[in-house]
Amino acid sequence: AQRVTQPEKLLSVFKGAPVELKCNYSYSGSPELFWYVQYSRQRLQLLLRHISRESIKGFTADLNKGETSFHLKKPFAQEEDSAMYYCALRIYNQGGKLIFGQGTELSVKP
Amino acid sequence: ETGVTQSPTHLIKTRGQQVTLRCSSQSGHNTVSWYQQALGQGPQFIFQYYREEENGRGNFPPRFSGLQFPNYSSELNVNALELDDSALYLCASSIGTHNSPLHFGNGTRLTVT
């Protein structure tokens, strides 16, 4: 079955602390993974995709096919990082649909 | 560059009624996807339209239907509304069906009473 799991509903850290938002996936094909972010009162927007291998706003994510994971990391959290984060898996044989995890709310305290 | 716009922003309907939600895709985008997001959940894929034809469908019953128009805008229609249809409905547009990232609208909040 195709599935994305984000085990933490809420992650609370202090400003300057490292952050890791966990994402595990289940998919028999070649995965393409994304992180989307939703800031308060804003639309869902793409943060990064694994094929780009970019660092956006200090966040990085590495695809680990052995562990079927795509964890999102940032070495020093900022208050403006507080948002809802969704991991998503693209399924190519069904119109390129995205399967989303349940989301993790990141709260960065001053 | 005009982003994805959805209307209306909020809607209240009664069980058994029908509803139409609208979406204008981002400029230059020819593909529209619809997602349902229940409270506390991630978005779930309903279907995708490319060149005015349905190009993929999730696990939603036939009473969920859609259209895409020549200008790439789209409608989501839901018949015989049920209480469980209460959710945020998101529209996303992209270029083509596979390689381009999705750009989301702000969503329509549907409440069924």
mmCIF file with all atom_site columns, C-alpha atoms in Angstrom, chain B residues 4-89:
data_model
loop_
_atom_site.group_PDB
_atom_site.id
_atom_site.type_symbol
_atom_site.label_atom_id
_atom_site.label_alt_id
_atom_site.label_comp_id
_atom_site.label_asym_id
_atom_site.label_entity_id
_atom_site.label_seq_id
_atom_site.pdbx_PDB_ins_code
_atom_site.Cartn_x
_atom_site.Cartn_y
_atom_site.Cartn_z
_atom_site.occupancy
_atom_site.B_iso_or_equiv
_atom_site.pdbx_formal_charge
_atom_site.auth_seq_id
_atom_site.auth_comp_id
_atom_site.auth_asym_id
_atom_site.auth_atom_id
_atom_site.pdbx_PDB_model_num
ATOM 1  C CA . VAL B 1 4  ? -4.459  29.774 -7.837  1.00 0.00 ? 4  VAL B CA 1
ATOM 2  C CA . THR B 1 5  ? -7.759  31.281 -6.758  1.00 0.00 ? 5  THR B CA 1
ATOM 3  C CA . GLN B 1 6  ? -10.727 29.418 -5.335  1.00 0.00 ? 6  GLN B CA 1
ATOM 4  C CA . SER B 1 7  ? -14.307 30.444 -4.713  1.00 0.00 ? 7  SER B CA 1
ATOM 5  C CA . PRO B 1 8  ? -16.201 30.658 -2.527  1.00 0.00 ? 8  PRO B CA 1
ATOM 6  C CA . THR B 1 9  ? -13.986 30.764 0.579   1.00 0.00 ? 9  THR B CA 1
ATOM 7  C CA . HIS B 1 10 ? -16.684 29.376 2.846   1.00 0.00 ? 10 HIS B CA 1
ATOM 8  C CA . LEU B 1 11 ? -19.928 27.531 2.206   1.00 0.00 ? 11 LEU B CA 1
ATOM 9  C CA . ILE B 1 12 ? -22.631 25.987 4.355   1.00 0.00 ? 12 ILE B CA 1
ATOM 10 C CA . LYS B 1 13 ? -24.922 23.362 2.845   1.00 0.00 ? 13 LYS B CA 1
ATOM 11 C CA . THR B 1 14 ? -27.516 20.930 4.094   1.00 0.00 ? 14 THR B CA 1
ATOM 12 C CA . ARG B 1 15 ? -27.215 17.165 3.823   1.00 0.00 ? 15 ARG B CA 1
ATOM 13 C CA . GLY B 1 16 ? -28.554 15.947 0.468   1.00 0.00 ? 16 GLY B CA 1
ATOM 14 C CA . GLN B 1 17 ? -27.871 19.184 -1.370  1.00 0.00 ? 17 GLN B CA 1
ATOM 15 C CA . GLN B 1 18 ? -25.424 19.692 -4.215  1.00 0.00 ? 18 GLN B CA 1
ATOM 16 C CA . VAL B 1 19 ? -22.430 22.040 -4.299  1.00 0.00 ? 19 VAL B CA 1
ATOM 17 C CA . THR B 1 20 ? -20.087 23.459 -6.927  1.00 0.00 ? 20 THR B CA 1
ATOM 18 C CA . LEU B 1 21 ? -16.638 24.760 -6.049  1.00 0.00 ? 21 LEU B CA 1
ATOM 19 C CA . ARG B 1 22 ? -14.542 26.762 -8.484  1.00 0.00 ? 22 ARG B CA 1
ATOM 20 C CA . CYS B 1 23 ? -10.852 27.118 -9.175  1.00 0.00 ? 23 CYS B CA 1
ATOM 21 C CA . SER B 1 24 ? -8.788  29.306 -11.469 1.00 0.00 ? 24 SER B CA 1
ATOM 22 C CA . SER B 1 25 ? -5.376  27.873 -12.172 1.00 0.00 ? 25 SER B CA 1
ATOM 23 C CA . GLN B 1 26 ? -2.147  29.789 -11.971 1.00 0.00 ? 26 GLN B CA 1
ATOM 24 C CA . SER B 1 27 ? -1.175  31.580 -15.158 1.00 0.00 ? 27 SER B CA 1
ATOM 25 C CA . GLY B 1 28 ? 0.528   29.181 -17.564 1.00 0.00 ? 28 GLY B CA 1
ATOM 26 C CA . HIS B 1 29 ? -0.653  26.043 -15.752 1.00 0.00 ? 29 HIS B CA 1
ATOM 27 C CA . ASN B 1 30 ? -2.728  23.490 -17.671 1.00 0.00 ? 30 ASN B CA 1
ATOM 28 C CA . THR B 1 31 ? -3.384  20.858 -15.011 1.00 0.00 ? 31 THR B CA 1
ATOM 29 C CA . VAL B 1 32 ? -5.703  21.080 -12.024 1.00 0.00 ? 32 VAL B CA 1
ATOM 30 C CA . SER B 1 33 ? -5.937  18.694 -9.087  1.00 0.00 ? 33 SER B CA 1
ATOM 31 C CA . TRP B 1 34 ? -8.481  18.667 -6.282  1.00 0.00 ? 34 TRP B CA 1
ATOM 32 C CA . TYR B 1 35 ? -7.832  17.547 -2.729  1.00 0.00 ? 35 TYR B CA 1
ATOM 33 C CA . GLN B 1 36 ? -10.058 17.118 0.323   1.00 0.00 ? 36 GLN B CA 1
ATOM 34 C CA . GLN B 1 37 ? -8.587  17.976 3.705   1.00 0.00 ? 37 GLN B CA 1
ATOM 35 C CA . ALA B 1 38 ? -10.557 16.886 6.735   1.00 0.00 ? 38 ALA B CA 1
ATOM 36 C CA . LEU B 1 39 ? -9.810  18.516 10.073  1.00 0.00 ? 39 LEU B CA 1
ATOM 37 C CA . GLY B 1 40 ? -6.499  17.330 11.492  1.00 0.00 ? 40 GLY B CA 1
ATOM 38 C CA . GLN B 1 41 ? -5.622  15.322 8.394   1.00 0.00 ? 41 GLN B CA 1
ATOM 39 C CA . GLY B 1 42 ? -3.406  15.763 5.388   1.00 0.00 ? 42 GLY B CA 1
ATOM 40 C CA . PRO B 1 43 ? -4.966  16.514 1.998   1.00 0.00 ? 43 PRO B CA 1
ATOM 41 C CA . GLN B 1 44 ? -6.455  13.519 0.117   1.00 0.00 ? 44 GLN B CA 1
ATOM 42 C CA . PHE B 1 45 ? -6.428  13.341 -3.674  1.00 0.00 ? 45 PHE B CA 1
ATOM 43 C CA . ILE B 1 46 ? -9.858  13.498 -5.304  1.00 0.00 ? 46 ILE B CA 1
ATOM 44 C CA . PHE B 1 47 ? -8.973  13.758 -9.008  1.00 0.00 ? 47 PHE B CA 1
ATOM 45 C CA . GLN B 1 48 ? -6.895  15.571 -11.590 1.00 0.00 ? 48 GLN B CA 1
ATOM 46 C CA . TYR B 1 49 ? -7.820  17.232 -14.865 1.00 0.00 ? 49 TYR B CA 1
ATOM 47 C CA . TYR B 1 50 ? -5.485  17.702 -17.811 1.00 0.00 ? 50 TYR B CA 1
ATOM 48 C CA . ARG B 1 51 ? -6.582  19.127 -21.146 1.00 0.00 ? 51 ARG B CA 1
ATOM 49 C CA . GLU B 1 52 ? -10.212 19.023 -20.022 1.00 0.00 ? 52 GLU B CA 1
ATOM 50 C CA . GLU B 1 53 ? -10.170 15.301 -19.222 1.00 0.00 ? 53 GLU B CA 1
ATOM 51 C CA . GLU B 1 54 ? -9.967  13.431 -15.934 1.00 0.00 ? 54 GLU B CA 1
ATOM 52 C CA . ASN B 1 55 ? -6.448  12.083 -15.649 1.00 0.00 ? 55 ASN B CA 1
ATOM 53 C CA . GLY B 1 56 ? -6.444  10.226 -12.346 1.00 0.00 ? 56 GLY B CA 1
ATOM 54 C CA . ARG B 1 57 ? -8.889  9.670  -9.514  1.00 0.00 ? 57 ARG B CA 1
ATOM 55 C CA . GLY B 1 58 ? -8.616  8.847  -5.827  1.00 0.00 ? 58 GLY B CA 1
ATOM 56 C CA . ASN B 1 59 ? -10.959 6.794  -3.646  1.00 0.00 ? 59 ASN B CA 1
ATOM 57 C CA . PHE B 1 60 ? -13.960 9.060  -3.868  1.00 0.00 ? 60 PHE B CA 1
ATOM 58 C CA . PRO B 1 61 ? -17.472 8.004  -4.924  1.00 0.00 ? 61 PRO B CA 1
ATOM 59 C CA . PRO B 1 62 ? -18.981 9.044  -8.284  1.00 0.00 ? 62 PRO B CA 1
ATOM 60 C CA . ARG B 1 63 ? -21.016 11.785 -6.628  1.00 0.00 ? 63 ARG B CA 1
ATOM 61 C CA . PHE B 1 64 ? -17.719 13.718 -6.661  1.00 0.00 ? 64 PHE B CA 1
ATOM 62 C CA . SER B 1 65 ? -17.284 14.958 -10.219 1.00 0.00 ? 65 SER B CA 1
ATOM 63 C CA . GLY B 1 66 ? -15.403 17.685 -11.974 1.00 0.00 ? 66 GLY B CA 1
ATOM 64 C CA . LEU B 1 67 ? -14.844 19.699 -15.081 1.00 0.00 ? 67 LEU B CA 1
ATOM 65 C CA . GLN B 1 68 ? -11.973 21.552 -16.649 1.00 0.00 ? 68 GLN B CA 1
ATOM 66 C CA . PHE B 1 69 ? -12.615 24.358 -19.101 1.00 0.00 ? 69 PHE B CA 1
ATOM 67 C CA . PRO B 1 70 ? -10.572 25.471 -22.127 1.00 0.00 ? 70 PRO B CA 1
ATOM 68 C CA . ASN B 1 71 ? -8.998  28.264 -20.043 1.00 0.00 ? 71 ASN B CA 1
ATOM 69 C CA . TYR B 1 72 ? -7.848  25.523 -17.593 1.00 0.00 ? 72 TYR B CA 1
ATOM 70 C CA . SER B 1 73 ? -10.124 26.658 -14.784 1.00 0.00 ? 73 SER B CA 1
ATOM 71 C CA . SER B 1 74 ? -11.993 23.882 -13.043 1.00 0.00 ? 74 SER B CA 1
ATOM 72 C CA . GLU B 1 75 ? -15.058 22.984 -11.019 1.00 0.00 ? 75 GLU B CA 1
ATOM 73 C CA . LEU B 1 76 ? -15.614 20.357 -8.365  1.00 0.00 ? 76 LEU B CA 1
ATOM 74 C CA . ASN B 1 77 ? -19.198 19.173 -7.988  1.00 0.00 ? 77 ASN B CA 1
ATOM 75 C CA . VAL B 1 78 ? -20.465 17.118 -5.095  1.00 0.00 ? 78 VAL B CA 1
ATOM 76 C CA . ASN B 1 79 ? -23.973 15.656 -5.188  1.00 0.00 ? 79 ASN B CA 1
ATOM 77 C CA . ALA B 1 80 ? -26.077 14.268 -2.340  1.00 0.00 ? 80 ALA B CA 1
ATOM 78 C CA . LEU B 1 81 ? -23.910 15.907 0.309   1.00 0.00 ? 81 LEU B CA 1
ATOM 79 C CA . GLU B 1 82 ? -23.151 13.936 3.457   1.00 0.00 ? 82 GLU B CA 1
ATOM 80 C CA . LEU B 1 83 ? -22.021 15.203 6.843   1.00 0.00 ? 83 LEU B CA 1
ATOM 81 C CA . ASP B 1 84 ? -18.578 13.636 6.271   1.00 0.00 ? 84 ASP B CA 1
ATOM 82 C CA . ASP B 1 85 ? -18.085 15.839 3.217   1.00 0.00 ? 85 ASP B CA 1
ATOM 83 C CA . SER B 1 86 ? -17.431 18.728 5.576   1.00 0.00 ? 86 SER B CA 1
ATOM 84 C CA . ALA B 1 87 ? -13.809 19.636 4.892   1.00 0.00 ? 87 ALA B CA 1
ATOM 85 C CA . LEU B 1 88 ? -11.430 22.093 3.287   1.00 0.00 ? 88 LEU B CA 1
ATOM 86 C CA . TYR B 1 89 ? -11.311 21.546 -0.471  1.00 0.00 ? 89 TYR B CA 1
#
